[in-house]
CSV table of C-alpha atoms in Angstrom, one decimal:
chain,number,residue,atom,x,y,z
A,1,UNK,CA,172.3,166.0,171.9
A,2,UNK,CA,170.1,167.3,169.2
A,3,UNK,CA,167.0,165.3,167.8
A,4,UNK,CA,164.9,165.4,164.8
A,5,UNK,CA,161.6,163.7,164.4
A,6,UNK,CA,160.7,164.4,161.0
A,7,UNK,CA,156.5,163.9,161.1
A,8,UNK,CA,154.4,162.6,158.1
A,9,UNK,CA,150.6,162.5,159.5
A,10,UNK,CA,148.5,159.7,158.4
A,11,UNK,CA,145.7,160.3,157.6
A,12,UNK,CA,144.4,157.1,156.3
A,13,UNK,CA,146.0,153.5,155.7
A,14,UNK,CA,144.8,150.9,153.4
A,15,UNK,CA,146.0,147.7,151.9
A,16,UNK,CA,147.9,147.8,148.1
A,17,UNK,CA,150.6,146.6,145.8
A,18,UNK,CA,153.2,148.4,147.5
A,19,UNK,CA,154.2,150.1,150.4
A,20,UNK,CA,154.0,153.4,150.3
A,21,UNK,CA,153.2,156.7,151.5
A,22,UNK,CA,151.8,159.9,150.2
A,23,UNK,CA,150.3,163.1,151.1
A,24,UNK,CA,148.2,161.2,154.3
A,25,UNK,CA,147.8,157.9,152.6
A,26,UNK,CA,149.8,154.8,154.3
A,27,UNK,CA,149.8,151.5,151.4
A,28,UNK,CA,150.9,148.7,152.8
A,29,UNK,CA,151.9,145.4,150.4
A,30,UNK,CA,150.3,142.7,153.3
A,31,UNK,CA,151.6,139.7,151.7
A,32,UNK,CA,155.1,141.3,151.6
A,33,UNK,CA,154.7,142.6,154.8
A,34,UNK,CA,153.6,139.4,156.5
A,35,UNK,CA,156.6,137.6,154.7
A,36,UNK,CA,158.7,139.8,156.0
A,37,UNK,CA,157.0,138.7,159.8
A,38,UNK,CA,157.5,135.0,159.2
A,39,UNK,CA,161.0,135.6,158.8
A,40,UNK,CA,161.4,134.7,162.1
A,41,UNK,CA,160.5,131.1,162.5
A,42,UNK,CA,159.0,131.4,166.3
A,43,UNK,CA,156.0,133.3,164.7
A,44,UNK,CA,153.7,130.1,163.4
A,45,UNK,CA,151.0,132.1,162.2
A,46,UNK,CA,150.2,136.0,161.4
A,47,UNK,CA,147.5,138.3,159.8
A,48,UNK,CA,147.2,142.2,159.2
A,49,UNK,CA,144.3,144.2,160.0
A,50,UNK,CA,143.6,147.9,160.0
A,51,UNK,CA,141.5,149.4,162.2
A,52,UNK,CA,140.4,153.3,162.8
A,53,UNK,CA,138.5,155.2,165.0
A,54,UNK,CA,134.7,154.5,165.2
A,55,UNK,CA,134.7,150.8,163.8
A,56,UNK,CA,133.3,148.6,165.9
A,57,UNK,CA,136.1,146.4,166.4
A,58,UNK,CA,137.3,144.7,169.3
A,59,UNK,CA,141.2,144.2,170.0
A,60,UNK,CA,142.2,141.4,172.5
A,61,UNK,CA,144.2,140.4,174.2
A,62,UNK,CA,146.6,143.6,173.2
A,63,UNK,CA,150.2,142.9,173.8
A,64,UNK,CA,152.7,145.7,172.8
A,65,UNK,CA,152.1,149.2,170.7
A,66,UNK,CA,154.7,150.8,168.9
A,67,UNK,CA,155.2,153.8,166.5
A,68,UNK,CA,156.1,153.5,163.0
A,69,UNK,CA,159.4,155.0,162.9
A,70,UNK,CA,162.8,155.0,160.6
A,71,UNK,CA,166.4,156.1,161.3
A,72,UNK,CA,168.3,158.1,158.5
A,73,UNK,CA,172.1,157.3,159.5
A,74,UNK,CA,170.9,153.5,159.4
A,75,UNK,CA,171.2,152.6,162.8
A,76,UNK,CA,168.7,149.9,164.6
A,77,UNK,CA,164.7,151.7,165.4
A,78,UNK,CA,165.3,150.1,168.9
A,79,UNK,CA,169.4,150.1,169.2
A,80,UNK,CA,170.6,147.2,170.6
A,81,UNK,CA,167.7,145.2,170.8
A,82,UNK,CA,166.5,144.9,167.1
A,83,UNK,CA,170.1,145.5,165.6
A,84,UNK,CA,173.7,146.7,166.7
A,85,UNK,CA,173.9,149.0,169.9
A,86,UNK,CA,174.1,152.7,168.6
A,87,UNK,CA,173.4,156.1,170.7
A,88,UNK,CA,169.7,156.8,170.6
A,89,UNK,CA,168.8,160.6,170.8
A,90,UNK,CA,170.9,162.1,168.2
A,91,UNK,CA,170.0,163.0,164.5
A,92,UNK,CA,166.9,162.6,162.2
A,93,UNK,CA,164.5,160.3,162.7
A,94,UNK,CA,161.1,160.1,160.5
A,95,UNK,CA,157.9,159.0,161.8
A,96,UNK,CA,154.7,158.3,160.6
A,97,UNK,CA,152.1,160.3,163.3
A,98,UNK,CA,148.8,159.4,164.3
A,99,UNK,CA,148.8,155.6,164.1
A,100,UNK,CA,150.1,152.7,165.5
A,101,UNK,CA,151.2,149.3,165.5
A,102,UNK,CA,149.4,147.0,167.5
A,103,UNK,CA,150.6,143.6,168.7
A,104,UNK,CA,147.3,140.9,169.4
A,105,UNK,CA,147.6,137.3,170.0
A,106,UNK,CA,145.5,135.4,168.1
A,107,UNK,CA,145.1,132.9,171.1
A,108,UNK,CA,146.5,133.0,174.3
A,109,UNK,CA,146.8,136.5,176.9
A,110,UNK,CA,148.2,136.8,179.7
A,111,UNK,CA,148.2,138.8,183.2
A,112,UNK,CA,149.9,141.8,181.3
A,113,UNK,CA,147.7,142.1,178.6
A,114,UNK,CA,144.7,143.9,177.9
A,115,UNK,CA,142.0,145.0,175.7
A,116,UNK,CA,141.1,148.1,172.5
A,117,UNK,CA,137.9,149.3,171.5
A,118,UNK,CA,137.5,151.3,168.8
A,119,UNK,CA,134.3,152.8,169.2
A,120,UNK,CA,131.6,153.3,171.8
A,121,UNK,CA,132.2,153.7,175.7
A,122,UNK,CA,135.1,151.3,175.8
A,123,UNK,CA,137.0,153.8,173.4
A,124,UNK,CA,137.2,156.5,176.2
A,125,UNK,CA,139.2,154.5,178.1
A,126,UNK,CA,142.3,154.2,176.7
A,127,UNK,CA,144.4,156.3,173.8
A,128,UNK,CA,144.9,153.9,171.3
A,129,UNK,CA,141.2,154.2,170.3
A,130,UNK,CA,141.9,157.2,168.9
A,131,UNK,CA,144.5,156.1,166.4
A,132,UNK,CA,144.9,154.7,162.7
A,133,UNK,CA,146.1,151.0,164.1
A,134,UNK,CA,148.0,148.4,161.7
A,135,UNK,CA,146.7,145.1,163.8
A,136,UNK,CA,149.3,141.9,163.9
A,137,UNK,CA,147.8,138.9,165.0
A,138,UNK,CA,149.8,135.9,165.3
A,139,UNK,CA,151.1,133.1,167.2
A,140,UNK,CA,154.2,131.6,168.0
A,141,UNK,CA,155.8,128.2,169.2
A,142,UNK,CA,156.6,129.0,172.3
A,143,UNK,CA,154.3,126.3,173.7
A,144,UNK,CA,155.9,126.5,176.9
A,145,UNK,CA,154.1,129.8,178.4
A,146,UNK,CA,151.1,129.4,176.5
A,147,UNK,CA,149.2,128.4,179.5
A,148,UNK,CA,151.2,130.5,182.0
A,149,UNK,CA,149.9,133.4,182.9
A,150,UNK,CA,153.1,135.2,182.8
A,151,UNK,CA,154.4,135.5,179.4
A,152,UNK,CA,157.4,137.2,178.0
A,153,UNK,CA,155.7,137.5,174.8
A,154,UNK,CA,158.8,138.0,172.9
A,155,UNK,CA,158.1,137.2,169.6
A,156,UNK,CA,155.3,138.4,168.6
A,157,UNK,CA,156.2,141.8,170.7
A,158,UNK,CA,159.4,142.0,168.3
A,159,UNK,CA,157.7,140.9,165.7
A,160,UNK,CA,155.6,144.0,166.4
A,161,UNK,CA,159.1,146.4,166.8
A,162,UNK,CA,160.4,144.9,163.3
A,163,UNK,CA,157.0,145.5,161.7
A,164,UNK,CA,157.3,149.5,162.8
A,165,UNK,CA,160.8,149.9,161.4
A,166,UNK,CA,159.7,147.9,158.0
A,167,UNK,CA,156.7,149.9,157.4
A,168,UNK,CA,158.3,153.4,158.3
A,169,UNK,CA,160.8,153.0,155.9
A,170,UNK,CA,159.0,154.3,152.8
A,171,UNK,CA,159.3,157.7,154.5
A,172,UNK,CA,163.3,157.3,155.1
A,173,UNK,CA,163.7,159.4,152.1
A,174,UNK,CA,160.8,161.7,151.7
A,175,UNK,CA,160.7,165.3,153.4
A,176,UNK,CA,158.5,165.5,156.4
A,177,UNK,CA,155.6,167.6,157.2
A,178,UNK,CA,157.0,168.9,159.9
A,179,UNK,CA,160.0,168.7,162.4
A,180,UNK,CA,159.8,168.4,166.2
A,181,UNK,CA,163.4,169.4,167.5
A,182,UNK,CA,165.0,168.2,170.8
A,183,UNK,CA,168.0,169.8,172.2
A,184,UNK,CA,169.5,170.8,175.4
A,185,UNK,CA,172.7,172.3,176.4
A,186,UNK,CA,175.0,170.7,178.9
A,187,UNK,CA,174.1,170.9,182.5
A,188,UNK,CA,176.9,173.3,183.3
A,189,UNK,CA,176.8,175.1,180.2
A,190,UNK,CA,173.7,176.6,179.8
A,191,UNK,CA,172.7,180.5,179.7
A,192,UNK,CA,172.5,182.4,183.1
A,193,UNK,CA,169.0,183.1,182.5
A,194,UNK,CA,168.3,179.4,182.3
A,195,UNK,CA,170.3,178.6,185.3
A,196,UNK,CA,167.8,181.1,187.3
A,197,UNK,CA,164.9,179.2,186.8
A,198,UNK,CA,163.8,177.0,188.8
A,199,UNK,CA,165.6,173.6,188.0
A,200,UNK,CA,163.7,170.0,187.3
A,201,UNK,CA,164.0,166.4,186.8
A,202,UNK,CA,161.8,163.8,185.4
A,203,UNK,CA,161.8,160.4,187.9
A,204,UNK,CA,160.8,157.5,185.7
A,205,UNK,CA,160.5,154.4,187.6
A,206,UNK,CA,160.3,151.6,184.7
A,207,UNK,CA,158.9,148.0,185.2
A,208,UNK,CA,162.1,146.1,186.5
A,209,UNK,CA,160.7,143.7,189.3
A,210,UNK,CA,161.2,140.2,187.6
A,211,UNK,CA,164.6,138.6,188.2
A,212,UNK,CA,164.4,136.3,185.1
A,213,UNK,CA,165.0,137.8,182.1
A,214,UNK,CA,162.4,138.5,179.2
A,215,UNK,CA,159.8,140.2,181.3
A,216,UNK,CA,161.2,143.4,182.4
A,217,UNK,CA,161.1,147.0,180.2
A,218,UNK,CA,164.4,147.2,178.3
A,219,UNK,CA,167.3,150.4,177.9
A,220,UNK,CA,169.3,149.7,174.5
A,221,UNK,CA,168.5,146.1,174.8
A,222,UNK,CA,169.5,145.0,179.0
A,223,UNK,CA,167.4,143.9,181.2
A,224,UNK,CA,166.3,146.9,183.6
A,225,UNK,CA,166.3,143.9,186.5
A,226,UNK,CA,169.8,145.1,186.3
A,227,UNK,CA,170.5,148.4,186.5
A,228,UNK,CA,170.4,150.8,189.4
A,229,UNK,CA,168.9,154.7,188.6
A,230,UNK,CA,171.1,156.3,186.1
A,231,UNK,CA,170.8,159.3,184.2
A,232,UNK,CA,169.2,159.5,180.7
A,233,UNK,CA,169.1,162.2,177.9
A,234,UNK,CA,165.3,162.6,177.1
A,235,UNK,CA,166.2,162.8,173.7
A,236,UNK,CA,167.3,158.8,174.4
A,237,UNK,CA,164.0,158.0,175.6
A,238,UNK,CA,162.2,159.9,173.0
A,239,UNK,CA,164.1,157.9,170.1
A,240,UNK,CA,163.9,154.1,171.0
A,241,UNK,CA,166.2,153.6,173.5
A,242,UNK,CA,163.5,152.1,175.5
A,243,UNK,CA,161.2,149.2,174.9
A,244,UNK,CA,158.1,148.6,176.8
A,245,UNK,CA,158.3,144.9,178.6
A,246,UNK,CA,155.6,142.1,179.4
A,247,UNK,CA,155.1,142.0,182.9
A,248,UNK,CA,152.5,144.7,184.4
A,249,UNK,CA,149.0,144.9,185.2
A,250,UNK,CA,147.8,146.3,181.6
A,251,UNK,CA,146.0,149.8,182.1
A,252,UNK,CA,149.3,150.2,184.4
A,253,UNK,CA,151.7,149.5,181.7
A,254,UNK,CA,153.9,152.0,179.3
A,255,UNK,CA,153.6,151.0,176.0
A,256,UNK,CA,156.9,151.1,173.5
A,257,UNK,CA,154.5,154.1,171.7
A,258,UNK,CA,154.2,155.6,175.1
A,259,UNK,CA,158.1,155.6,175.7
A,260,UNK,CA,158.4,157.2,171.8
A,261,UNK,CA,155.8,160.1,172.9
A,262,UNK,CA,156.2,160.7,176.4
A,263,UNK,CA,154.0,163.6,176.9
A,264,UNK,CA,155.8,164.5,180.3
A,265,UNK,CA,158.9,164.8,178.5
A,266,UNK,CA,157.9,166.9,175.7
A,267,UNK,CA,156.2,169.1,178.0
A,268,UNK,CA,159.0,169.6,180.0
A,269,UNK,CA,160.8,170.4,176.4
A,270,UNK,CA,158.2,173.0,176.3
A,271,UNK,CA,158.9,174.7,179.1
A,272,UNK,CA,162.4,175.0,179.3
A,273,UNK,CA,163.7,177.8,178.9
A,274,UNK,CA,160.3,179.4,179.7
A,275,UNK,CA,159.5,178.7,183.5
A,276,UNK,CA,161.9,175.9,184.5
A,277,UNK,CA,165.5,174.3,183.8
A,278,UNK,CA,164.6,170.8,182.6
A,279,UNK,CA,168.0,169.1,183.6
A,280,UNK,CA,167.0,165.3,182.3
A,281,UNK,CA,165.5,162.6,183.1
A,282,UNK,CA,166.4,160.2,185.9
A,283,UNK,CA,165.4,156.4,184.8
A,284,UNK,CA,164.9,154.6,187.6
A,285,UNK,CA,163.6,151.0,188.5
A,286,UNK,CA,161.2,149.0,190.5
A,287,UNK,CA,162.1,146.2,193.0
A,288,UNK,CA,160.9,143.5,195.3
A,289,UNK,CA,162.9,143.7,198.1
A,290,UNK,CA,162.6,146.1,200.5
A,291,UNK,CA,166.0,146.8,200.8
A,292,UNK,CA,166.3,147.4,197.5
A,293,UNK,CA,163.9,149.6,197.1
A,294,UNK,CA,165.2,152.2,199.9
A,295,UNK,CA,168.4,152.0,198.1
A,296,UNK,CA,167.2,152.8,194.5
A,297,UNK,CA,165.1,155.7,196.4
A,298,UNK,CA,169.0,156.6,197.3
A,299,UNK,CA,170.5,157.0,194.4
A,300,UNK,CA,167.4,158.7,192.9
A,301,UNK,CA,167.8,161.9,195.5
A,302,UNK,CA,171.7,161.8,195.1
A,303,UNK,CA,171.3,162.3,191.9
A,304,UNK,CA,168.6,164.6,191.5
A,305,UNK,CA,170.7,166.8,194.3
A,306,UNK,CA,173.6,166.4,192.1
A,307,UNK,CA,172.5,167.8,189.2
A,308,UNK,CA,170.6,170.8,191.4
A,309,UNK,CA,167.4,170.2,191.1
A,310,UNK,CA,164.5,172.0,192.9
A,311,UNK,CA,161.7,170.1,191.6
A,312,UNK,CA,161.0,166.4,190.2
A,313,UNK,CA,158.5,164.9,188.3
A,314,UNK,CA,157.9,161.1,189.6
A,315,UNK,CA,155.8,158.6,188.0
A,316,UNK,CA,155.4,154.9,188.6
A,317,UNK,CA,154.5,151.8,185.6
A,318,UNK,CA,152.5,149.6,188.1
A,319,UNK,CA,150.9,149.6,191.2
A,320,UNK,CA,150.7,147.2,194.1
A,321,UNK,CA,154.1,146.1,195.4
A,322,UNK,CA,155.7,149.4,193.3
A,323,UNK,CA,154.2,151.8,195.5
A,324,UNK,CA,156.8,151.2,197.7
A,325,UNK,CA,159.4,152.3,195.6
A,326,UNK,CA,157.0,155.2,194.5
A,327,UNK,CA,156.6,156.5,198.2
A,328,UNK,CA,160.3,155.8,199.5
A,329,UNK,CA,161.3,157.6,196.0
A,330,UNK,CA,159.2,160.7,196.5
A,331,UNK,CA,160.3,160.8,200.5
A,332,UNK,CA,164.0,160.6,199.6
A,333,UNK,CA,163.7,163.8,197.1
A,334,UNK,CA,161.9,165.6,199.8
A,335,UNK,CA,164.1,164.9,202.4
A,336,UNK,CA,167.1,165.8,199.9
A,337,UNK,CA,164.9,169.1,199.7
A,338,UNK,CA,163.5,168.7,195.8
A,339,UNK,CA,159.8,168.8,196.0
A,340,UNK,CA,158.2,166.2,194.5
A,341,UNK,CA,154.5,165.5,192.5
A,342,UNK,CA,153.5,162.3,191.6
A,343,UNK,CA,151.7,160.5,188.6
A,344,UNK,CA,150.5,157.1,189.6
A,345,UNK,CA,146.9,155.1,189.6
A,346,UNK,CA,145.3,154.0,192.9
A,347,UNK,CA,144.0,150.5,193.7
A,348,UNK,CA,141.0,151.8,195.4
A,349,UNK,CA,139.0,148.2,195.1
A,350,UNK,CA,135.7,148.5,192.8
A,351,UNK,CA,133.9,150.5,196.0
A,352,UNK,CA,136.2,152.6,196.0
A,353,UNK,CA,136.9,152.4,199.5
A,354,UNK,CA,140.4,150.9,199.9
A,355,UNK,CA,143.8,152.4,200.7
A,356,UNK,CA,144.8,154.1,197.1
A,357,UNK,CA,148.4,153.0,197.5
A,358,UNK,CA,150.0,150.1,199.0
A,359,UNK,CA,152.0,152.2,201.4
A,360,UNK,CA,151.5,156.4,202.3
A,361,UNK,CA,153.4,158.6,203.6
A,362,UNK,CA,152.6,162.7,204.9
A,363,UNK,CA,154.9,163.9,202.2
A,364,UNK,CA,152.7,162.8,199.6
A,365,UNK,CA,151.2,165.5,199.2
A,366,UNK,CA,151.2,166.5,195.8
A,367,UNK,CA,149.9,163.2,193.6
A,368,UNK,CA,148.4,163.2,190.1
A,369,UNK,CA,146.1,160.3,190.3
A,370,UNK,CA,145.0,158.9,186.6
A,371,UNK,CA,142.5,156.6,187.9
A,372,UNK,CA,141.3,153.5,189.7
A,373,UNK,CA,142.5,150.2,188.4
A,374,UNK,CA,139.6,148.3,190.3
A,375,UNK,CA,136.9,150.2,188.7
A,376,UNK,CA,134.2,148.4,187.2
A,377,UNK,CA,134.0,148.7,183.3
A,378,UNK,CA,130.5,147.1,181.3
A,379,UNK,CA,130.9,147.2,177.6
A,380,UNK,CA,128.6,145.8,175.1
A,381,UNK,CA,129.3,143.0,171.8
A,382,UNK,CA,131.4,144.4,169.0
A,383,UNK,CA,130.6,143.5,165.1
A,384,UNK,CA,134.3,142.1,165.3
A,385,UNK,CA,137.0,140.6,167.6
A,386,UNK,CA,140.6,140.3,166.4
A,387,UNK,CA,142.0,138.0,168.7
A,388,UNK,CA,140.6,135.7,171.3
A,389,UNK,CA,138.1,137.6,173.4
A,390,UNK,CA,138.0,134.5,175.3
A,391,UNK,CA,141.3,135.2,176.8
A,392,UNK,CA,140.3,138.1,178.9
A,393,UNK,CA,138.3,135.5,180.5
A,394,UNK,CA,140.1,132.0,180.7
A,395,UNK,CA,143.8,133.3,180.9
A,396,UNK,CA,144.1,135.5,183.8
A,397,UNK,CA,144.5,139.2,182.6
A,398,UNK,CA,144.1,141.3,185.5
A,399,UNK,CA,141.1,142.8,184.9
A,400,UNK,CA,139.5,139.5,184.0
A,401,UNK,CA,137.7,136.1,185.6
A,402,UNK,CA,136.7,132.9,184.3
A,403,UNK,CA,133.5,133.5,186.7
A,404,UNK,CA,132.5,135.6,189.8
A,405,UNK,CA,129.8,134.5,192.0
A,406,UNK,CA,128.2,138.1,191.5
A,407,UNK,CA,129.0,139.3,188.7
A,408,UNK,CA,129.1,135.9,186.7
A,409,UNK,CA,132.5,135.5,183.7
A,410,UNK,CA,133.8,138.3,182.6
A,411,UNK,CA,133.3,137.3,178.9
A,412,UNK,CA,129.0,136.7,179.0
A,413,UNK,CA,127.7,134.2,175.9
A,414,UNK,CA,126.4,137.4,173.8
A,415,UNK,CA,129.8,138.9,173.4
A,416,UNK,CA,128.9,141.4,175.9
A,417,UNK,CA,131.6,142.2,178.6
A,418,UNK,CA,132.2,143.0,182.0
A,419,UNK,CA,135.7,143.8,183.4
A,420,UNK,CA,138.3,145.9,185.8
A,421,UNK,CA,139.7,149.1,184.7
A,422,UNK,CA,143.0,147.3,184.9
A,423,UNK,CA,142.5,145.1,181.7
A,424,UNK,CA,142.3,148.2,179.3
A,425,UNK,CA,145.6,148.9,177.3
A,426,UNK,CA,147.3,150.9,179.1
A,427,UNK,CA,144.6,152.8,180.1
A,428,UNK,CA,145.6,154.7,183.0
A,429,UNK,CA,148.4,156.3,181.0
A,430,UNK,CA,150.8,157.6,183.7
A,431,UNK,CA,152.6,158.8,181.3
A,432,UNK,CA,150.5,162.1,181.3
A,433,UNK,CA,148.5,162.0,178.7
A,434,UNK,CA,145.1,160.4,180.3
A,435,UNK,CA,142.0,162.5,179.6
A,436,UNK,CA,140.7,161.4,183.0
A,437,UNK,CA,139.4,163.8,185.5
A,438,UNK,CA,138.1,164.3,188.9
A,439,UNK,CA,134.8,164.7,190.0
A,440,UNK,CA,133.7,165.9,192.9
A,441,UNK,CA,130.6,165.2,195.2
C-alpha cells in the first residue's frame, strides 16, 4: 500500500461568504455549513465556534475530535461508516494540518466525555489546546440517553465526521504544501538489509468492551465488540479506517484525530528501514470476560510470532478492567519470545498510593506510563464556556462529582473548577504523543 497525505497548514480560520482556503487562511460559509449539519434530522440544534490557542475559552463536555480531511478518488473520509465500504490506506488524501474539529454538546455529557481549555494551566493537559478548533455544539433527539450516563453519542459524533469531510473539501483540488508518504513492502518481499533489522509490531488494543452496539471504537464501520486481533496496514489506520467510539474514561480515550495521526505509527514509519523492520500493526481489542481476554492475548502472540517479530509496541485505550487484557497481552508476547514495552496510564488514586494497574505481572518490565488518571486538577473561571460546564458536574464524567464531602462539587458557583485528571480530553494520550514527564524525588 502506498499513501499520500497531501498537507495544507492552517494557519488561521475565520468565518466568511464561502468556504475556502488559501495560503493559511481556512473561510468557512457557517450558515451553509450548519445547513449542511441539520441535514440529518436527529441533530435539533447546532452552532459553530472557532477557537485558538490562548483564548480563554472553556470546551465541555468534549465528545469526539476529528481531522479535516478529503479523499481524491471520491471514496467515503471514514469508509464504511460515513459512505460505501472502500480500502482505506491507499492513494492521496488532502488534509488540512494544525486544527481540528471538535464535537461539544450543548447540554448533556456523559462518563466518556471530557473537558478543553484553551489557555492557562488547564491547556497543558491535553493536545487539543494547542490547535486551531472549528467547535460544533449541538443537540439531538435522542431523549432516551440524555440522562444516562452512557451515551453512544452518535449523532452529534457523525455529525462531527461529516463536518470534517465537508470542510476539507475546498482543498480536494488544490496542490498541497507538502506530502507525507506511507509505504511498505510486503512482508516477505522486502530488501535483505531490512530483513536484518530487528523486526517490530505495533499492538493496539482498541476500546471494544460493550456488547451493545454504538459504544465501541469502529474498523470500516463494525463494531470492534466483534472482531478478534487481526492484522492492519498502518497506512489503514492512518487514513480513516478507524473511528474513535463513546465509551472510555475520557483522558483514556483515542480520539478519531488521534487514530488519523498516530504518532507511534509514524514513528515507527520513521524508523524503518533505519534501525528496525516495522512489519504492521496488530489491532487488537479489549474484553470483559476473562476468558476472553487470555484468548485475544492468544492470537495477539500467534500472530506477532507469525509475522517474526522480535519486538512489539503495546498500548491500551482505558484503564481499569483493560489492564487485564494489557498484562495477559504483553505476557503472551514475552512468553512467545517478542519483547514487549508498554504505553498505558496508571490509576494510582489522587495520593498516589494505589496499585498503578488493575493486575501486574514480573514481565512488565518495560512500561511507558503517560500519567495518573486520579490526579487532582484545580483550574480557574474562563471568559467563556461552550457547552454546559454544568455537565462535568451533574452527569457523571469520570473526572467529575455533583459534590464531595472534602472537596465540595466539582463545578464551584464562580465558574472555578476542581476535577480528576481523567475528565481532560484525552489527556493522557497513549497514543504517544503526551508531553508528560517524570519527576523524580
Amino acid at each position: 500500500m502506498k499513501l499520500e497525505i497531501g498537507n495544507f497548514y492552517v494557519k488561521e480560520i475565520v468565518f466568511s461568504e464561502k468556504t475556502s482556503y488559501s495560503k493559511g487562511l481556512l473561510t468557512i460559509n457557517k450558515r451553509e455549513a450548519l445547513d449542511f449539519i441539520k441535514e440529518d434530522e436527529h441533530i435539533t440544534e447546532a452552532e459553530l465556534h472557532i477557537v485558538n490557542p490562548g483564548d480563554r475559552v472553556r470546551l465541555c463536555p468534549v465528545k469526539e475530535a476529528i481531522e479535516p480531511r478529503i479523499k481524491l478518488n471520491g471514496d467515503a473520509l471514514f469508509p464504511g461508516y460515513t459512505g460505501d465500504l472502500s480500502q482505506a490506506g491507499n492513494g492521496r488524501t488532502h488534509a488540512l494540518k494544525d486544527c481540528s474539529i471538535l464535537v461539544v454538546g450543548k447540554h448533556w455529557g456523559g462518563f466518556q466525555d471530557g473537558l478543553i481549555d484553551m489557555s492557562g494551566e488547564g491547556a497543558k493537559y491535553t493536545y487539543f489546546s494547542q490547535l486551531k478548533n472549528i467547535v460544533l455544539v449541538a443537540d439531538t433527539d435522542e431523549d432516551f440517553e440524555k440522562r444516562e450516563q452512557q451515551k453512544k453519542n452518535k449523532a452529534l459524533r457523525k455529525a462531527g465526521h461529516r463536518l470534517a469531510e465537508y470542510v476539507a473539501s475546498c482543498i480536494k483540488n488544490m496542490e498541497p504544501e507538502d506530502i507525507e508518504t506511507y509505504e511498505l513492502d510486503s512482508i516477505s518481499k522486502r530488501s535483505s538489509e531490512i530483513q536484518k533489522l530487528p523486526s517490530m509490531v505495533f499492538v493496539m488494543q482498541a476500546q471494544s468492551q460493550m456488547e451493545e452496539d454504538g459504544y465501541n471504537d469502529l474498523v470500516y464501520g463494525w463494531d470492534t465488540n466483534h472482531m478478534v486481533p487481526t492484522y492492519m496496514h498502518p497506512n489503514e489506520i492512518l487514513d480513516g479506517a478507524i473511528i474513535s467510539g463513546s465509551f472510555m474514561p475520557c483522558s483514556s480515550k483515542w480520539s478519531t484525530y488521534d487514530f488519523q495521526n498516530n504518532p507511534t505509527i509514524k514513528r515507527l514509519y520513521e524508523e524503518h528501514g533505519k534501525t528496525l523492520n516495522f512489519l504492521g500493526v496488530i489491532m487488537s481489542n479489549l474484553n470483559v470476560a476473562l476468558e476472553q481476554k487470555n484468548r485475544s492475548a492468544l492470537f495477539v502472540a500467534q500472530l506477532a510470532k507469525s509475522l517474526g517479530a522480535d519486538g512489539a509496541i503495546v498500548a491500551e485505550e482505558g484503564y481499569g478492567n483493560p489492564d487485564a487484557d494489557f498484562v495477559a497481552c504483553i505476557v503472551a508476547l514475552e512468553d512467545a519470545g517478542v519483547k514487549t514495552v508498554g504505553i498505558t496510564n496508571e490509576c494510582t488514586g489522587r495520593d498516589g498510593q494505589s496499585q498503578p494497574l488493575v493486575t501486574l505481572d514480573e514481565k512488565l518490565n518495560a512500561i511507558v506510563s503517560c500519567g495518573n488518571v486520579s490526579e487532582l486538577i484545580e483550574l480557574p473561571p474562563m471568559d467563556t464556556v461552550l457547552g454546559e460546564l454544568e455537565a462535568l458536574g451533574r452527569d457523571g464524567l469520570s473526572g467529575g462529582w455533583a459534590n464531595d464531602e472534602i472537596l465540595g462539587p466539582s463545578v464551584r458557583p464562580d465558574g472555578s473548577i476542581v476535577m480528576e485528571n481523567n475528565a481532560m480530553f484525552c489527556g493522557d494520550q497513549v497514543v504517544g504523543w503526551s508531553t508528560k514527564t517524570m519527576k523524580e524525588f
